[in-house]
Amino acid sequence: MANPSFVYNPPMTPYLDILYQDKDMVVAHKPSGLLSVPGKALEHRDSLISRVNRVYPTATVVHRLDMATSGILVLALNKASHRHISKQFELRQTKKRYFARVHGHVEQDSGEVNLPLICDWPNRPKQMVDLERGKKALTHYEVVERKTDEKGFPYSLVALYPITGRSHQLRVHMLALGHPILGDRLYAHDEALSMATRLQLHAESLSFCHPSTGQWQYFQTPIPFSQYRPRSLSAESHTNQ
């Protein structure tokens, strides 16, 4: 099945939301609908890094979020910081927490999805589970609430802790669990797609070691599609080590 077409219409307000900045790094909030880095087509040039570079010309991308996913991104301002922070992502030393609204009521209060992923090449950029050729992908999850919307459709709010960082990992793992993320134009069935106007996935917290001071940094943003306010990762017993 071919992927649905879309017109790139990135949000303009706020144009740039900086959460933190010092001589080594910039931490920004990326809205849903904005690319992390420019696409190949001329109409896809607008992106978070393009906007950040207008203010901080030396900023470089350390990691990415899907266009439809909102949340926290860290960018390095010099080569030493880029190497330091990138290494933490590579060695899985960072702590990341996402929140998602998914279709249906997830039965278990917590658990994990340990399914390897590979690109679904004929339908790229989609990814799929492949037990033989896929790369290791592991996600821990915790159910925060189970509710029903105004039309009577059930959904769950879940906290997601990706141990690995595969493309579309959380989206495909929730689908494999039988609970696609609401508003997911690539993976959701019709009912789940109709329950939200955007992908209900948000990179809510990110923690890592500061490249110069060695101190742990904790960054957090409100979940745009929920009133739930989680504790800081600094107070969480759950880590993704």
mmCIF file of C-alpha atoms in Angstrom, residues 23-25 58-60 62 75-87 211:
data_model
loop_
_atom_site.group_PDB
_atom_site.id
_atom_site.type_symbol
_atom_site.label_atom_id
_atom_site.label_comp_id
_atom_site.label_asym_id
_atom_site.label_seq_id
_atom_site.Cartn_x
_atom_site.Cartn_y
_atom_site.Cartn_z
ATOM 1 C CA LYS A 23 28.432 28.029 24.945
ATOM 2 C CA ASP A 24 28.249 24.299 24.147
ATOM 3 C CA MET A 25 24.688 23.497 23.186
ATOM 4 C CA THR A 58 27.578 26.857 14.360
ATOM 5 C CA ALA A 59 24.759 24.620 15.647
ATOM 6 C CA THR A 60 24.740 21.025 14.381
ATOM 7 C CA VAL A 62 23.040 15.546 17.339
ATOM 8 C CA LEU A 75 22.015 20.660 19.146
ATOM 9 C CA ALA A 76 25.755 21.108 19.617
ATOM 10 C CA LEU A 77 27.500 24.466 19.151
ATOM 11 C CA ASN A 78 31.039 23.149 18.660
ATOM 12 C CA LYS A 79 32.784 19.993 17.484
ATOM 13 C CA ALA A 80 33.864 18.841 20.946
ATOM 14 C CA SER A 81 30.314 19.076 22.277
ATOM 15 C CA HIS A 82 28.952 17.290 19.220
ATOM 16 C CA ARG A 83 31.352 14.386 19.755
ATOM 17 C CA HIS A 84 30.617 14.214 23.485
ATOM 18 C CA ILE A 85 26.826 14.276 23.247
ATOM 19 C CA SER A 86 26.700 12.052 20.154
ATOM 20 C CA LYS A 87 28.745 9.435 22.004
ATOM 21 C CA PRO A 211 29.826 18.049 27.630
#
